[in-house]
GROMACS .gro file of C-alpha atoms in nm:
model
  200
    1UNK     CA    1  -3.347   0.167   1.622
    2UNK     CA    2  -2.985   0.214   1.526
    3UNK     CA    3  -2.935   0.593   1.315
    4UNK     CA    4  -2.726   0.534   0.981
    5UNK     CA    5  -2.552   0.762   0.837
    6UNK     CA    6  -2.197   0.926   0.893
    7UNK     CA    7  -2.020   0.918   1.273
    8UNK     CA    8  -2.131   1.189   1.473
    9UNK     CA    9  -1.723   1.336   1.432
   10UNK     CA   10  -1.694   1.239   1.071
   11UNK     CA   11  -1.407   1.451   0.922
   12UNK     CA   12  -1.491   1.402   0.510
   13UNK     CA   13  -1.101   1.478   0.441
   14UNK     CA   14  -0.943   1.286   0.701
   15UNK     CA   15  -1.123   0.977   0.570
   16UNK     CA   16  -1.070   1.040   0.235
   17UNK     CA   17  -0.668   1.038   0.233
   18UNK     CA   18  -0.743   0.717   0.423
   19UNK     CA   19  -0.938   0.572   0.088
   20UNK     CA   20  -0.666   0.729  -0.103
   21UNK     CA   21  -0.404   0.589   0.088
   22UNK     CA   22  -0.588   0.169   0.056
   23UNK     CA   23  -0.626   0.275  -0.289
   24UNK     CA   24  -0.262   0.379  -0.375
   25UNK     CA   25  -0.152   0.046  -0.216
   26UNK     CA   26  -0.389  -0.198  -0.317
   27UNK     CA   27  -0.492  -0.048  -0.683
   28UNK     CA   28  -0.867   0.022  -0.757
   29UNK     CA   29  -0.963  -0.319  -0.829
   30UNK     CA   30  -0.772  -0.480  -0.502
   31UNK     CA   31  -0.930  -0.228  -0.267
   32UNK     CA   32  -1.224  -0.379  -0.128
   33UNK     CA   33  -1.540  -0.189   0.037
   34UNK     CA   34  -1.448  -0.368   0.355
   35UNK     CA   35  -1.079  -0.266   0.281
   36UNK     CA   36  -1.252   0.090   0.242
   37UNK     CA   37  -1.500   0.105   0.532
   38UNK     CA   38  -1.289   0.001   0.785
   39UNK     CA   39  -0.979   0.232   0.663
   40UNK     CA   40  -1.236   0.523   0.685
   41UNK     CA   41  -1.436   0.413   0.969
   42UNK     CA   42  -1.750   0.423   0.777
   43UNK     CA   43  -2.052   0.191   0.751
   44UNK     CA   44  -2.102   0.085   0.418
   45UNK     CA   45  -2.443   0.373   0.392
   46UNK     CA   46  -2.223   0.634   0.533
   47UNK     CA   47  -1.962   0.555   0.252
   48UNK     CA   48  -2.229   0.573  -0.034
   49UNK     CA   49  -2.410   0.860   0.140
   50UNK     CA   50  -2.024   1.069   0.161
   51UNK     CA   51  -1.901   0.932  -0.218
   52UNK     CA   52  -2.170   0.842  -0.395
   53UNK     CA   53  -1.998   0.507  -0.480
   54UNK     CA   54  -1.666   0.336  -0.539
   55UNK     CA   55  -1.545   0.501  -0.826
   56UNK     CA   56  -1.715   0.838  -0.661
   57UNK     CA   57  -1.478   0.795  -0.382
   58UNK     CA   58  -1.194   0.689  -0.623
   59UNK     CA   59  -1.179   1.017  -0.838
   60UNK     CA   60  -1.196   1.239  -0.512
   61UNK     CA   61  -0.915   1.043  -0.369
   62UNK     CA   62  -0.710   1.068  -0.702
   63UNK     CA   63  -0.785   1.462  -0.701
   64UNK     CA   64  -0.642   1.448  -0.360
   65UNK     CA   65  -0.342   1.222  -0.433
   66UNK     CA   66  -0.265   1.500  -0.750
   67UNK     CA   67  -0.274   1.787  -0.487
   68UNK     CA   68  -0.118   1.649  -0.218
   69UNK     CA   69   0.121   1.402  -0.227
   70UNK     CA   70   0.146   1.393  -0.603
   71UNK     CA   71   0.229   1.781  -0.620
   72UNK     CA   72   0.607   1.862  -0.643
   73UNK     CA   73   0.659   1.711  -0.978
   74UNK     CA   74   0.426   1.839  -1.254
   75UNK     CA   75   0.430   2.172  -1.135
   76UNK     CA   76   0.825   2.260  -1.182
   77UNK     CA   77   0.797   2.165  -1.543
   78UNK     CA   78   0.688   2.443  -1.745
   79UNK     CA   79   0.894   2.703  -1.436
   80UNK     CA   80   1.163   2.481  -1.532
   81UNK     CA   81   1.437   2.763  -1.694
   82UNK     CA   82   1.554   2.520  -1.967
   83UNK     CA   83   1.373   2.193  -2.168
   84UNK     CA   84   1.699   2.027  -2.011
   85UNK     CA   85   1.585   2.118  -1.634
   86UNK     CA   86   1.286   2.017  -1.698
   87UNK     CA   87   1.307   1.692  -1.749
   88UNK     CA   88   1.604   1.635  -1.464
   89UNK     CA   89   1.327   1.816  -1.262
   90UNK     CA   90   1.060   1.583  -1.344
   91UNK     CA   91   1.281   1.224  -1.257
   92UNK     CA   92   1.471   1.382  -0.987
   93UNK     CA   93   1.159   1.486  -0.815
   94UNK     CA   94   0.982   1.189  -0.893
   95UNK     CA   95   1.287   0.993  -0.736
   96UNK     CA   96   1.260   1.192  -0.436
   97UNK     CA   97   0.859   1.191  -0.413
   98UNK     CA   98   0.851   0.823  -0.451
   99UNK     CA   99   1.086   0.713  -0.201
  100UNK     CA  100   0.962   0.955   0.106
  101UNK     CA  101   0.846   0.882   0.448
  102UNK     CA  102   0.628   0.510   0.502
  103UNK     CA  103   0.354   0.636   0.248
  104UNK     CA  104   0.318   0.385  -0.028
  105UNK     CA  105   0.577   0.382  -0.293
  106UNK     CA  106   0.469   0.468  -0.665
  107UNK     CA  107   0.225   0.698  -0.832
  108UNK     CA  108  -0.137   0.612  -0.755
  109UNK     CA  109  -0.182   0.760  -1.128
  110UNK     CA  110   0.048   0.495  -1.279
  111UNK     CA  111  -0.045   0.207  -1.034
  112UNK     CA  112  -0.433   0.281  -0.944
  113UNK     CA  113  -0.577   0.113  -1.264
  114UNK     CA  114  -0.333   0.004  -1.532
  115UNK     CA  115  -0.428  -0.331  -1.649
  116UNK     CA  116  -0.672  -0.349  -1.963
  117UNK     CA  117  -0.954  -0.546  -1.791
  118UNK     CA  118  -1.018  -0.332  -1.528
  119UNK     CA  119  -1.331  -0.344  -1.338
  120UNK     CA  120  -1.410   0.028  -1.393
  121UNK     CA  121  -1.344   0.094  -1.745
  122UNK     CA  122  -1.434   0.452  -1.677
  123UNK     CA  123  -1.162   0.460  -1.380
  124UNK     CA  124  -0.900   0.309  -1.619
  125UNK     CA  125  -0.932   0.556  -1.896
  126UNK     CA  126  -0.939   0.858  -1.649
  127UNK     CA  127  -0.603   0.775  -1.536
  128UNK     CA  128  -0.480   0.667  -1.906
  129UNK     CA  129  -0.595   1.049  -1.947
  130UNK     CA  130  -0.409   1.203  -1.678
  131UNK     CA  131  -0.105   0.991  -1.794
  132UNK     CA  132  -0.111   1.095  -2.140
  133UNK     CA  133  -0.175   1.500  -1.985
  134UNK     CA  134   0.178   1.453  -1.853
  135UNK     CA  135   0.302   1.345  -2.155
  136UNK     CA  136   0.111   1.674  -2.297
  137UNK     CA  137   0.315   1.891  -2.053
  138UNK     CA  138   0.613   1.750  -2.134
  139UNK     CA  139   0.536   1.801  -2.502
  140UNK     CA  140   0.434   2.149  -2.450
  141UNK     CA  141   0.770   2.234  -2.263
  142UNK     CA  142   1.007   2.068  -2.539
  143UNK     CA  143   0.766   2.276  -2.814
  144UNK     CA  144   0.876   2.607  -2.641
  145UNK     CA  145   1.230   2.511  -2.643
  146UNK     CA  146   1.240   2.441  -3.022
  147UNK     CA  147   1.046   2.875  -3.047
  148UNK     CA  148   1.345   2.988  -2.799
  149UNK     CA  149   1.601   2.839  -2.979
  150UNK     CA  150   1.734   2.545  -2.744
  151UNK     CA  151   1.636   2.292  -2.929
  152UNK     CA  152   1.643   2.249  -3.308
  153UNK     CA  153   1.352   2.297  -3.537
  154UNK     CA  154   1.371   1.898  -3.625
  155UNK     CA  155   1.364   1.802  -3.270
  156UNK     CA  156   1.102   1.551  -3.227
  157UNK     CA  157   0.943   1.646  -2.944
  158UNK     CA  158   0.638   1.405  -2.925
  159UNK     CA  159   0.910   1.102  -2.907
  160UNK     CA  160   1.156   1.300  -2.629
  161UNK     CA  161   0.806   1.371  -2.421
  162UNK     CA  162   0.725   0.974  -2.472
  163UNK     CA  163   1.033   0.890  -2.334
  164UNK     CA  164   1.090   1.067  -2.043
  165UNK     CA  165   0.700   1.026  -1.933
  166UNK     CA  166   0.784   0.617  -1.994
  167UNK     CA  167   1.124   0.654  -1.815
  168UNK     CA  168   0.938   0.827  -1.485
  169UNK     CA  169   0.627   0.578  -1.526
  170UNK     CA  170   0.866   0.291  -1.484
  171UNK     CA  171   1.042   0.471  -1.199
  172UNK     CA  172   0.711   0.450  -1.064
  173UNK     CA  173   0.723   0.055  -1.089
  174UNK     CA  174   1.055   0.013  -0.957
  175UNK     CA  175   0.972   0.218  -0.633
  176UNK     CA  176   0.672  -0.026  -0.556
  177UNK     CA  177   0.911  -0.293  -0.569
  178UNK     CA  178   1.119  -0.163  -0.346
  179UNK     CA  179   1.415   0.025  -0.548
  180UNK     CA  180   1.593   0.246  -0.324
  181UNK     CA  181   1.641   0.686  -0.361
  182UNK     CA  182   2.011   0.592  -0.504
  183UNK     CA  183   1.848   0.317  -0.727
  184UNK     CA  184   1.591   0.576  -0.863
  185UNK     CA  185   1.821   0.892  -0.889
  186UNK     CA  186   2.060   0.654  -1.110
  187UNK     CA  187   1.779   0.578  -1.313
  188UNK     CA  188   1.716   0.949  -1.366
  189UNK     CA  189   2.107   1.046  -1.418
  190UNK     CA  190   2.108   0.771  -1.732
  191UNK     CA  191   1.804   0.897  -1.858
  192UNK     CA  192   1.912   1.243  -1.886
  193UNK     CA  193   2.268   1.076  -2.044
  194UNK     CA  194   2.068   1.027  -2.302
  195UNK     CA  195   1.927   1.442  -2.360
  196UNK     CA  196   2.214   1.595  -2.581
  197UNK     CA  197   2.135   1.282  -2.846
  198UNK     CA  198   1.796   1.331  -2.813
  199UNK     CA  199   1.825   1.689  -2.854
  200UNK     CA  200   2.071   1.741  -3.151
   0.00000   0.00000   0.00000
């Protein structure tokens, strides 16, 4: 009788940036368990008996994404020296991450689960969460420039976070449909056009 379980040379994290990559093209819902299985080179058992389940395997391979090749962007914000920096930091680098090498285009984050129906509701609002952390960083950032004196006491710092999180979301967008590194960086330089209105 046949054994089940995981391949004799099983490598846990080599298979799981290959779920993370079917799920950062495909989306959680389009990524099947065949789409899964044979990405990973798993049985169907060995998958469950690794992950646990679908979305089991999805939240490891998001944690992964967020370390690996989602890392880069969040992290320069609050190292950034001015509120200004910061955000050119956070849509030049997002430019730049989304348009390297022949990995899929986009954020997984924005991309993996956005539509309201989604067939994990628990998936969906874990990335609405991590979203809506960014747009707490950003927040947090533009808060200490208004104690340090670059910004003004009025500034309205919720509304500048919102935009600049919704300008790099839909940067996010535009890379899956193919915009190009200029296209993207453009879309940043307008964007930060905008900062000395925003700011005054």
């Amino acid at each position: 009788m046949a054994q089940r379980g995981r391949p004799r040379s099983f490598d846990r994290t080599a298979a799981l940036r290959r779920a993370m990559e079917v799920f950062w093209r495909k989306g959680y819902d389009n990524a099947s368990m065949a789409d899964l299985t044979a990405a990973m080179g798993l049985n169907p058992p060995s998958l469950y008996a690794a992950f646990g389940s679908k979305e089991g395997l999805f939240r490891e391979a998001v944690v992964l994404y967020a370390e690996t090749e989602g890392s880069g962007i969040w992290e320069g914000i609050s190292a950034a020296p001015t509120a200004r920096a910061a955000m050119a930091h956070l849509l030049e680098a997002t430019a730049l991450a989304y348009t390297s090498g022949t990995r899929p285009r986009g954020c997984l984050i924005v991309l993996g689960a956005p539509q309201a129906e989604c067939a994990s509701p628990a998936i969906r609002d874990d990335l609405k969460d991590r979203r809506l952390d960014g747009v707490r960083i950003l927040e947090e950032r533009l808060e200490r420039a208004v104690a340090e004196g670059e910004l003004p006491s009025h500034a309205d710092c919720a509304a500048i976070a919102n935009f600049y999180a919704t300008v790099q979301h839909g940067m996010s967008i535009r890379a899956r449909d193919g915009a190009s590194r200029e296209t993207l960086l453009s879309i940043a330089a307008c964007a930060m056009a905008g900062w000395d209105k925003l700011s005054i």
